[in-house]
Coordinates of C-alpha atoms in Angstrom, one line a residue:
X1139 CA -0.1 0.1 0.0
X1140 CA 1.6 3.2 -1.0
X1141 CA 1.7 6.1 1.5
X1142 CA 0.4 9.7 1.1
X1143 CA 2.3 12.9 0.6
X1144 CA 3.2 14.8 3.6
X1145 CA 1.0 17.6 4.6
X1146 CA 2.6 21.0 5.1
X1147 CA 1.4 22.6 8.4
X1148 CA 0.7 26.2 8.6
X1149 CA 3.9 28.2 8.6
X1150 CA 5.3 28.9 12.0
X1151 CA 8.8 30.2 12.6
X1152 CA 11.3 28.0 14.5
X1153 CA 13.7 29.8 16.8
X1154 CA 17.1 29.8 15.2
X1155 CA 18.9 30.4 18.5
X1156 CA 16.9 28.3 21.0
X1157 CA 14.2 25.5 21.3
X1158 CA 11.2 25.0 19.5
X1159 CA 8.8 27.7 18.2
X1160 CA 10.0 31.3 18.3
X1161 CA 6.6 32.5 19.4
X1162 CA 6.6 30.0 22.2
X1163 CA 9.8 31.4 23.9
X1164 CA 8.9 33.2 27.2
X1165 CA 8.6 36.8 27.3
X1166 CA 10.9 39.2 29.3
X1167 CA 8.6 39.5 32.3
X1168 CA 8.3 35.8 32.5
X1169 CA 12.0 35.4 32.3
X1170 CA 12.5 37.8 35.2
X1171 CA 9.9 36.0 37.3
X1172 CA 11.6 32.6 36.6
X1173 CA 15.2 34.0 37.3
X1174 CA 13.7 35.4 40.7
X1175 CA 13.4 31.9 42.0
X1176 CA 17.1 31.2 41.4
X1177 CA 19.0 33.9 43.6
X1178 CA 22.2 35.1 42.0
X1179 CA 20.7 35.4 38.3
X1180 CA 20.7 38.5 36.1
X1181 CA 18.3 41.5 37.0
X1182 CA 17.2 41.4 33.3
X1183 CA 17.3 38.6 30.6
X1184 CA 19.8 38.8 28.0
X1185 CA 18.6 40.4 24.6
X1186 CA 17.5 38.0 22.0
X1187 CA 20.2 37.4 19.4
X1188 CA 20.2 38.8 16.0
X1189 CA 21.3 36.7 13.0
X1190 CA 23.0 40.0 11.8
X1191 CA 25.2 39.9 14.7
X1192 CA 26.9 36.8 13.5
X1193 CA 28.6 38.6 10.6
X1194 CA 28.0 35.6 8.4
X1195 CA 30.6 35.7 5.5
X1196 CA 30.2 34.8 2.0
X1197 CA 30.4 31.0 1.2
X1198 CA 33.9 29.8 0.6
X1199 CA 32.8 27.4 -2.0
X1200 CA 30.3 27.1 -4.8
X1201 CA 28.6 23.8 -6.1
X1202 CA 28.2 23.0 -9.7
X1203 CA 25.4 24.3 -11.5
X1204 CA 23.9 20.9 -11.7
X1205 CA 23.5 21.0 -7.8
X1206 CA 23.0 24.7 -7.4
X1207 CA 19.1 24.1 -7.0
X1208 CA 19.6 22.1 -4.0
X1209 CA 21.7 24.6 -1.8
X1210 CA 21.1 28.0 -0.3
X1211 CA 23.5 30.6 1.0
X1212 CA 20.7 32.5 2.9
X1213 CA 22.4 34.0 6.1
X1214 CA 19.3 33.1 8.5
X1215 CA 19.1 29.5 7.2
X1216 CA 23.0 29.1 7.6
X1217 CA 22.7 30.5 11.1
X1218 CA 19.8 28.2 12.2
X1219 CA 22.0 25.2 10.9
X1220 CA 25.2 26.4 12.8
X1221 CA 24.5 24.5 16.1
X1222 CA 22.1 22.3 18.0
X1223 CA 20.0 23.0 20.9
X1224 CA 21.9 22.3 24.0
X1225 CA 22.2 24.7 26.7
X1226 CA 25.8 25.5 25.7
X1227 CA 24.5 26.2 22.2
X1228 CA 21.7 28.4 23.5
X1229 CA 24.2 30.5 25.7
X1230 CA 26.8 30.9 22.9
X1231 CA 24.1 32.2 20.8
X1232 CA 23.0 34.5 23.5
X1233 CA 26.4 35.8 24.1
X1234 CA 27.2 36.1 20.4
X1235 CA 29.8 33.2 20.4
X1236 CA 28.1 30.8 17.8
X1237 CA 30.7 28.5 16.1
X1238 CA 31.5 28.1 12.3
X1239 CA 28.7 29.1 10.3
X1240 CA 28.0 26.5 7.5
X1241 CA 28.8 27.9 4.0
X1242 CA 25.9 26.3 2.4
X1243 CA 22.7 24.5 3.5
X1244 CA 21.6 21.7 1.2
X1245 CA 18.0 20.4 0.9
X1246 CA 18.2 17.2 -1.1
X1247 CA 14.9 15.5 -2.4
X1248 CA 16.3 12.3 -3.7
X1249 CA 19.0 9.7 -3.0
X1250 CA 20.6 10.8 -6.3
X1251 CA 20.7 14.4 -5.0
X1252 CA 22.6 13.3 -1.9
X1253 CA 24.9 11.0 -3.9
X1254 CA 25.9 14.0 -6.1
X1255 CA 26.4 16.2 -3.3
X1256 CA 28.7 13.7 -1.5
X1257 CA 30.8 13.3 -4.8
X1258 CA 31.3 16.9 -5.1
X1259 CA 32.1 17.5 -1.3
X1260 CA 34.8 14.7 -1.6
X1261 CA 36.4 16.3 -4.5
X1262 CA 36.0 19.9 -2.9
X1263 CA 37.2 18.9 0.5
X1264 CA 33.9 20.3 2.0
X1265 CA 32.7 18.6 5.1
X1266 CA 29.1 17.4 5.1
X1267 CA 27.2 17.6 8.4
X1268 CA 23.9 15.9 8.3
X1269 CA 21.1 17.8 9.9
X1270 CA 17.6 16.3 10.6
X1271 CA 15.4 18.5 12.9
X1272 CA 18.5 20.0 14.5
X1273 CA 17.5 19.1 18.0
X1274 CA 21.0 17.6 18.9
X1275 CA 22.0 18.4 22.3
X1276 CA 25.6 16.9 22.1
X1277 CA 27.1 19.0 19.4
X1278 CA 26.1 16.5 16.7
X1279 CA 25.1 19.0 13.9
X1280 CA 27.9 21.6 14.2
X1281 CA 31.3 21.6 12.7
X1282 CA 34.4 22.4 14.8
X1283 CA 37.9 23.1 13.4
X1284 CA 39.4 24.2 10.2
X1285 CA 40.6 21.1 8.4
X1286 CA 38.0 21.5 5.8
X1287 CA 37.7 24.1 3.0
X1288 CA 34.1 24.5 3.6
X1289 CA 31.2 23.1 5.5
X1290 CA 27.7 22.0 4.0
X1291 CA 24.8 21.4 6.4
X1292 CA 22.8 18.5 4.8
X1293 CA 19.1 19.1 5.8
X1294 CA 16.8 16.1 4.9
X1295 CA 13.6 17.5 5.7
X1296 CA 12.3 17.7 2.2
X1297 CA 12.5 13.8 2.1
X1298 CA 9.4 13.7 4.5
X1299 CA 7.1 11.1 3.0
X1300 CA 5.8 7.7 4.2
X1301 CA 6.4 5.8 0.9
X1302 CA 4.7 2.5 1.5
X1303 CA 2.8 0.8 4.1
X1304 CA 2.7 -3.1 4.6
X1305 CA -0.6 -3.5 6.9
X1306 CA 0.0 -7.2 6.9
X1307 CA 3.4 -7.1 8.3
X1308 CA 2.7 -3.9 10.3
X1309 CA 5.5 -1.9 8.8
X1310 CA 6.1 1.1 6.6
X1311 CA 8.9 2.6 4.6
X1312 CA 9.5 6.1 5.5
X1313 CA 11.8 8.7 4.3
X1314 CA 14.6 9.8 6.8
X1315 CA 13.8 13.3 6.9
X1316 CA 10.1 13.1 8.2
X1317 CA 9.6 15.0 11.3
X1318 CA 7.7 13.2 14.0
X1319 CA 4.4 14.9 13.7
X1320 CA 4.2 14.5 9.8
X1321 CA 5.3 10.8 10.3
X1322 CA 2.3 10.2 12.8
X1323 CA 0.0 12.3 10.6
X1324 CA 0.5 10.3 7.5
X1325 CA 0.2 6.8 9.5
X1326 CA -3.0 8.0 11.3
X1327 CA -5.4 7.4 8.5
X1328 CA -4.4 3.7 8.5
X1329 CA -4.9 3.4 12.3
X1330 CA -1.4 2.8 12.7
X1331 CA 1.4 4.5 14.7
X1332 CA 5.1 4.2 15.1
X1333 CA 4.6 5.5 18.7
X1334 CA 8.4 6.6 19.2
X1335 CA 7.9 9.8 21.2
X1336 CA 11.2 11.6 22.4
X1337 CA 10.8 14.8 24.1
X1338 CA 12.2 16.4 20.7
X1339 CA 9.5 14.5 18.9
X1340 CA 8.1 17.9 17.4
X1341 CA 11.4 19.0 16.2
X1342 CA 13.4 15.8 15.3
X1343 CA 13.4 13.5 12.3
X1344 CA 13.2 9.6 11.8
X1345 CA 16.8 9.9 10.4
X1346 CA 17.9 11.5 13.5
X1347 CA 16.4 9.2 15.7
X1348 CA 18.2 6.2 13.8
X1349 CA 21.5 8.0 13.6
X1350 CA 21.5 8.8 17.3
X1351 CA 19.9 5.5 18.5
X1352 CA 17.1 7.9 20.2
X1353 CA 15.1 6.8 23.2
X1354 CA 11.6 7.4 23.2
X1355 CA 8.0 7.0 24.8
X1356 CA 8.4 3.4 26.2
X1357 CA 10.1 3.1 29.6
X1358 CA 10.4 -0.7 29.1
X1359 CA 10.9 -3.2 26.3
X1360 CA 10.9 -0.9 23.2
X1361 CA 13.0 1.9 24.6
X1362 CA 15.0 2.8 21.6
X1363 CA 14.5 3.4 18.1
X1364 CA 16.7 0.2 17.4
X1365 CA 13.6 -1.9 18.4
X1366 CA 11.4 -0.5 15.7
X1367 CA 13.9 -0.8 12.8
X1368 CA 13.3 -3.6 10.3
X1369 CA 15.8 -2.5 7.5
X1370 CA 17.9 0.7 6.3
X1371 CA 18.8 2.5 3.2
X1372 CA 22.1 4.5 3.4
X1373 CA 24.0 6.5 0.8
X1374 CA 27.6 6.5 1.3
X1375 CA 30.6 8.1 -0.7
X1376 CA 31.4 4.4 -1.6
X1377 CA 27.9 3.8 -2.8
X1378 CA 24.2 2.8 -1.6
X1379 CA 23.6 0.1 1.0
X1380 CA 20.2 -1.5 1.7
X1381 CA 19.5 -4.1 4.1
X1382 CA 16.7 -7.0 3.7
X1383 CA 13.5 -6.5 5.5
X1384 CA 13.4 -9.3 8.1
X1385 CA 11.7 -9.8 11.3
X1386 CA 14.9 -11.1 12.8
X1387 CA 18.2 -12.7 11.4
X1388 CA 21.3 -14.6 12.7
X1389 CA 23.2 -14.1 9.5
X1390 CA 26.4 -12.6 10.7
X1391 CA 26.8 -9.1 12.1
X1392 CA 24.0 -6.9 11.3
X1393 CA 24.5 -4.2 8.6
X1394 CA 21.8 -2.0 10.5
X1395 CA 23.8 -2.2 13.7
X1396 CA 26.7 -0.6 12.1
X1397 CA 24.7 2.4 10.9
X1398 CA 22.4 2.7 14.1
X1399 CA 24.0 5.2 16.2
X1400 CA 26.8 6.2 13.6
X1401 CA 25.7 9.9 13.7
X1402 CA 26.2 10.5 10.0
X1403 CA 29.9 9.6 10.0
X1404 CA 29.5 6.4 8.0
X1405 CA 26.6 7.4 5.5
X1406 CA 23.4 9.4 5.3
X1407 CA 20.2 7.3 6.3
X1408 CA 17.6 8.1 3.5
X1409 CA 14.9 5.5 4.3
X1410 CA 14.0 2.8 6.7
X1411 CA 11.3 0.2 7.1
X1412 CA 10.0 0.7 10.6
X1413 CA 7.8 -1.6 12.6
X1414 CA 4.4 -0.1 13.5
X1415 CA 1.7 -0.9 16.0
X1416 CA -2.2 -0.3 16.0
X1417 CA -3.1 2.8 17.8
X1418 CA -3.6 2.0 21.5
X1419 CA -7.3 2.2 22.7
X1420 CA -6.8 1.2 26.3
X1421 CA -4.7 3.4 28.4
X1422 CA -4.5 3.7 32.2
X1423 CA -2.0 5.8 34.2
X1424 CA -1.5 6.7 38.0
X1425 CA 1.1 8.0 40.2
X1426 CA 2.5 6.7 43.4
X1427 CA 4.3 8.9 46.2
X1428 CA 7.2 7.7 48.4
X1429 CA 8.6 9.7 51.4
X1430 CA 11.9 7.7 50.8
X1431 CA 13.7 7.8 47.5
X1432 CA 15.4 4.7 48.6
X1433 CA 12.1 2.8 48.9
X1434 CA 11.2 4.3 45.5
X1435 CA 14.1 2.9 43.8
X1436 CA 13.5 -0.5 45.3
X1437 CA 9.8 -0.3 43.9
X1438 CA 11.0 0.7 40.5
X1439 CA 13.4 -2.3 40.4
X1440 CA 10.5 -4.8 41.5
X1441 CA 8.4 -3.4 38.7
X1442 CA 11.2 -3.4 36.1
X1443 CA 12.0 -7.0 37.0
X1444 CA 8.3 -8.2 36.8
X1445 CA 6.6 -9.2 33.6
X1446 CA 4.3 -6.2 33.7
X1447 CA 6.1 -4.0 31.1
X1448 CA 4.7 -0.6 31.7
X1449 CA 4.9 2.0 28.8
X1450 CA 5.7 4.7 31.3
X1451 CA 7.5 4.0 34.5
X1452 CA 9.3 7.2 35.5
X1453 CA 10.6 8.2 38.9
X1454 CA 11.0 11.7 40.0
X1455 CA 13.0 12.6 43.0
X1456 CA 11.7 15.1 45.3
X1457 CA 13.3 18.1 43.6
X1458 CA 12.3 17.0 40.2
X1459 CA 8.8 16.2 41.3
X1460 CA 8.4 19.8 42.7
X1461 CA 9.9 21.3 39.5
X1462 CA 7.4 19.4 37.6
X1463 CA 4.6 20.5 39.9
X1464 CA 4.0 16.7 40.6
X1465 CA 4.6 16.9 44.4
X1466 CA 5.0 19.7 46.8
X1467 CA 5.5 17.9 50.2
X1468 CA 9.0 16.5 49.6
X1469 CA 7.9 13.2 48.2
X1470 CA 9.3 11.3 45.3
X1471 CA 6.7 10.4 42.6
X1472 CA 6.4 7.4 40.3
X1473 CA 4.6 7.9 37.3
X1474 CA 3.1 4.8 35.8
X1475 CA 1.3 4.0 32.6
X1476 CA 0.0 1.2 30.6
X1477 CA -1.5 0.9 27.1
X1478 CA -2.8 -1.6 24.7
X1479 CA -4.6 -1.7 21.3
X1480 CA -6.3 -5.0 22.2
X1481 CA -7.2 -5.4 25.9
X1482 CA -8.0 -3.4 29.1
X1483 CA -4.8 -2.6 31.2
X1484 CA -6.4 -1.7 34.4
X1485 CA -5.4 -4.9 36.0
X1486 CA -1.8 -4.6 35.0
X1487 CA -1.7 -1.1 36.4
X1488 CA -3.2 -2.5 39.7
X1489 CA -0.5 -5.0 40.0
X1490 CA 2.4 -2.4 39.5
X1491 CA 0.7 -0.2 42.2
X1492 CA 0.6 -3.2 44.5
X1493 CA 4.3 -3.8 43.9
X1494 CA 5.0 -0.2 44.7
X1495 CA 2.8 -0.3 47.8
X1496 CA 4.9 -3.2 49.0
X1497 CA 7.9 -0.8 49.1
X1498 CA 5.8 1.7 51.1
X1499 CA 4.4 3.7 48.2
X1500 CA 1.2 5.6 48.6
X1501 CA -1.5 5.8 45.7
X1502 CA -4.9 7.3 45.8
X1503 CA -7.9 5.3 45.1
X1504 CA -9.1 5.1 42.4
X1505 CA -5.6 6.0 40.7
X1506 CA -6.7 7.1 37.3
X1507 CA -9.9 8.9 38.0
X1508 CA -10.0 12.3 36.4
X1509 CA -9.3 15.1 39.0
X1510 CA -7.8 12.6 41.4
X1511 CA -4.5 13.6 43.0
X1512 CA -2.7 10.7 41.2
X1513 CA -4.3 12.0 37.8
X1514 CA -3.1 15.4 38.6
X1515 CA 0.4 14.4 39.2
X1516 CA 0.5 12.7 35.9
X1517 CA -0.9 15.6 34.2
X1518 CA 1.4 18.0 35.8
X1519 CA 4.4 16.0 34.8
X1520 CA 3.4 15.6 31.2
X1521 CA 2.9 19.4 30.9
X1522 CA 6.1 20.1 32.5
X1523 CA 8.0 17.7 30.2
X1524 CA 6.8 19.4 27.1
X1525 CA 7.4 22.8 28.5
X1526 CA 10.7 22.3 30.2
X1527 CA 13.0 23.2 27.2
X1528 CA 11.3 26.7 27.0
X1529 CA 11.8 27.3 30.7
X1530 CA 15.5 26.3 30.1
X1531 CA 15.9 28.9 27.6
X1532 CA 14.4 31.5 29.7
X1533 CA 16.7 30.9 32.5
X1534 CA 19.6 30.8 30.2
X1535 CA 18.7 34.3 29.4
X1536 CA 18.8 35.2 33.1
X1537 CA 22.4 33.9 33.0
X1538 CA 21.7 30.6 34.8
X1539 CA 23.4 27.3 34.5
X1540 CA 20.6 25.0 33.6
X1541 CA 21.2 21.7 31.6
X1542 CA 20.8 17.9 31.8
X1543 CA 22.5 14.9 31.4
X1544 CA 21.7 11.1 31.5
X1545 CA 23.4 7.6 31.8
X1546 CA 22.4 4.1 32.4
X1547 CA 24.0 1.8 35.0
X1548 CA 23.1 -1.5 36.6
X1549 CA 20.9 -1.6 39.7
X1550 CA 23.8 -2.6 42.0
X1551 CA 25.6 0.7 41.3
X1552 CA 22.5 3.0 40.9
X1553 CA 22.2 4.4 44.4
X1554 CA 25.8 5.0 44.8
X1555 CA 26.0 6.8 41.2
X1556 CA 23.1 9.0 42.2
X1557 CA 24.6 10.0 45.5
X1558 CA 28.1 10.7 44.0
X1559 CA 26.5 12.9 41.2
X1560 CA 24.5 14.9 43.5
X1561 CA 27.6 15.4 45.9
X1562 CA 30.3 16.0 43.5
X1563 CA 28.5 18.0 40.7
X1564 CA 26.6 19.9 43.4
X1565 CA 30.0 20.8 45.2
X1566 CA 31.7 21.7 41.9
X1567 CA 28.8 24.0 40.9
X1568 CA 28.8 25.8 44.3
X1569 CA 32.5 26.4 44.0
X1570 CA 32.4 27.6 40.4
X1571 CA 29.4 29.8 40.7
X1572 CA 29.6 31.0 44.4
X1573 CA 25.9 29.9 44.7
X1574 CA 24.2 26.7 46.0
X1575 CA 23.3 24.4 43.1
X1576 CA 20.3 22.2 42.7
X1577 CA 21.0 18.7 41.4
X1578 CA 17.8 16.7 40.6
X1579 CA 17.2 13.2 39.3
X1580 CA 14.6 11.4 37.3
X1581 CA 14.6 7.8 36.2
X1582 CA 13.3 7.7 32.5
X1583 CA 13.9 4.1 31.5
X1584 CA 14.2 0.8 33.4
X1585 CA 15.3 -2.6 32.5
X1586 CA 15.5 -5.9 34.5
X1587 CA 19.4 -5.3 35.0
X1588 CA 19.5 -1.5 35.5
X1589 CA 17.9 1.9 34.9
X1590 CA 18.7 5.4 33.2
X1591 CA 18.9 8.2 35.6
X1592 CA 18.6 11.8 34.2
X1593 CA 20.1 14.7 36.0
X1594 CA 19.0 18.3 36.0
X1595 CA 21.6 20.9 37.1
X1596 CA 20.4 24.4 38.1
X1597 CA 22.6 27.1 39.5
X1598 CA 23.1 30.9 39.0
X1599 CA 26.2 31.6 36.6
X1600 CA 28.9 34.2 36.4
X1601 CA 28.0 36.7 33.5
X1602 CA 30.0 35.8 30.5
X1603 CA 31.4 32.3 31.9
X1604 CA 28.4 30.4 31.7
X1605 CA 29.6 27.9 29.0
X1606 CA 33.0 27.6 30.5
X1607 CA 31.3 26.6 34.0
X1608 CA 29.0 24.1 32.3
X1609 CA 31.8 22.5 30.6
X1610 CA 33.6 22.3 33.9
X1611 CA 30.6 20.6 35.6
X1612 CA 30.1 18.5 32.6
X1613 CA 33.8 17.2 33.0
X1614 CA 33.1 16.3 36.8
X1615 CA 29.9 14.6 35.8
X1616 CA 31.8 12.7 33.1
X1617 CA 34.4 11.6 35.6
X1618 CA 31.7 10.3 38.2
X1619 CA 30.0 8.2 35.4
X1620 CA 33.3 6.9 34.2
X1621 CA 34.2 5.8 37.7
X1622 CA 31.0 4.0 38.3
X1623 CA 31.2 2.3 34.7
X1624 CA 28.0 4.2 33.8
X1625 CA 27.7 5.0 30.0
X1626 CA 28.1 8.4 28.7
X1627 CA 24.8 8.4 27.3
X1628 CA 21.6 6.3 27.2
X1629 CA 19.8 8.1 24.4
X1630 CA 21.4 11.6 23.7
X1631 CA 24.0 10.4 21.4
X1632 CA 27.8 11.1 21.3
X1633 CA 28.2 14.1 19.2
X1634 CA 31.3 16.2 19.8
X1635 CA 30.5 17.0 23.4
X1636 CA 30.5 13.5 24.6
X1637 CA 33.6 12.3 22.3
X1638 CA 36.2 12.4 25.0
X1639 CA 34.3 10.2 27.2
X1640 CA 33.3 7.8 24.4
X1641 CA 36.9 7.2 23.6
X1642 CA 37.4 6.1 27.2
X1643 CA 34.3 3.9 27.3
X1644 CA 34.5 1.9 24.0
X1645 CA 37.2 -1.1 23.7
X1646 CA 40.3 -0.1 21.9
X1647 CA 39.8 -3.1 19.5
X1648 CA 36.1 -1.7 18.4
X1649 CA 37.7 1.8 18.0
X1650 CA 40.1 0.4 15.4
X1651 CA 37.3 -1.6 13.6
X1652 CA 35.2 1.6 13.5
X1653 CA 38.1 3.7 12.2
X1654 CA 38.6 1.0 9.5
X1655 CA 34.9 1.2 8.5
X1656 CA 35.0 5.0 8.5
X1657 CA 38.0 4.9 6.2
X1658 CA 36.5 2.5 3.7
X1659 CA 33.1 4.3 3.5
X1660 CA 34.2 7.7 3.7
X1661 CA 37.7 7.8 2.0
X1662 CA 37.8 11.6 2.1
X1663 CA 36.7 12.0 5.7
X1664 CA 33.9 14.4 4.8
X1665 CA 31.1 13.1 6.9
X1666 CA 30.4 14.7 10.2
X1667 CA 34.1 15.2 11.1
X1668 CA 34.9 14.9 14.8
X1669 CA 32.0 12.7 15.7
X1670 CA 32.6 9.0 17.0
X1671 CA 35.9 8.5 15.4
X1672 CA 38.8 10.5 13.9

C-alpha cells in the first residue's frame, strides 16, 4: 500500500537560536519572574540574539550548476544550521559566540541528490554535516575546527514522506527527513502508529532518531528506536547500502547495527522500514508517592523485574517532582502508565501499584479517576515535560546554568552513582558559581538489570562565563560516570561533546574496527568530522 504525501503545516517560525517555536519562547517579564526563583541570576534577561550579529561571511565554496538548485547561502538558514539546541548552544548564541557557520545549506529531495552532493564534497574537501530537525544536545550537528575548506549542512527535511505501508506485516517505508508529527499524521489514516515519542518529537526526524539511537516513549521493552527498525537504506561516498526486510536474522553481524548510532559519520540514512503498531485504545495511568527515595528505587526495580512492562515507568526525586509540579510535600513520585490496542490494562496497573505499595508507596484510589491527586500528578508531569526546554531557554537568558545529562547503569551501582553525582557535581557547581546548586534526578527508562537516571543541574552563573562553567561541571559529571562504569549516554548520542568520554568507554579493538569502516565508507573524511571517530 502506498503512503500519502506529507501535508505541510501552517507556517510557524522556528527559533534559530533556541528551542522550538519562536513564538513559544517566554517573554521578558516571564524570564524575570523565573530568574527570581534562582538567587544570583541577572536582573534582566539577555537580549534575543540577531542573525546580523553573527557577521555571516560569503560562502567559501560554490557547487556546480547541476547541484545549485539544492543549496542556499541565505544567512538566516545558515545561522539556524550552525548549532544544535543544547544549553551551551543556546548560551553561545545569546553571548554572540556561535561556532563556524556553514557555508551552504543543502536540501536534497532524492538519493541521487545526496550522492551527487557527496561526490562533489569529496572532490572539494567540504565537510558534510547531516541535519535532521537540528535538536541535537551533544554538538552533533555543528562543525568544529578548520581542517576542511568548507562546511555544508545537509538538511533532509524535504525527504518527508511515508512511501509504502505493509499492513499485513505492520511496517512502513519512511523517508528519513520526516519530522515526528508529519510521520504520525501520515500513519494516522491507516490506524497505525510508530509510537516513538522522544521529548524532541516535534522537532526531530526519523533519520535523526536512527542516527543517534534515540530513546522514546516507552520506559520498558521498546525503549530505543533500534527496537522498531526493520531495515535501512544508506547513501555513502562508496555507494548505496540497503538491508533486507526481516523480522529477525542470525546471518552474521547486522548491517543495520553498524549504521544505527553512527551519527552521520559512515553514511546518510535516507529511508527505513519501521515496525508499526495499531493505535492504543486502552490506556491507564497513575502516580505513586514515596517519602523515601530509596524505597522508590526498590519499587522501581521490582516493577522493572516483573513481567508487567509498563509503557511509562518514570521516577521523579523530590526536587524533580517539585519542579514538575507533581509533588509539593517533599515526596518522590513514580509515574506509571499502561496501554494496549487490544485489551484493558487496568489490572496490570493495579499489579504495578501493589508492587509499589509493598515498598511503602502511597497511591490514591481510584488512581486514574479524572481530577484525582494521582491523575493530577501525571498531568502536571506531562505538561512540565513538554514545556521544560522553553523554561531552560528563559533561565539561560537570565544567566543561569541549567542543563541535563543522562546515563544508564546496573541496579547494584545505581544508588551510589546518584549520590556521587548529587554530591560531586553539586559541590563543583557551588565552587564554580559561588551559589548553591540544585541537582535533581529522574529515572526515565528501566530494565531488569538496570536503569537510566537523568540529572538536572540548576545554578546561577557568572556573567560571560556560563559556558565555561557548564563545561567544567560536565567534566566532573563525566568523571563520576566513568568511575561507576555508567555509560556516557543512554539516548542523547555522542556528538562532539561526549566524544572524549566515548573514547574512554569503547574498547580499543572496536575503535580500530570503527576507524577502518570510516576509512572505507568515507575515504575523504567528509562525513560529520569529529563525531565518534577521527
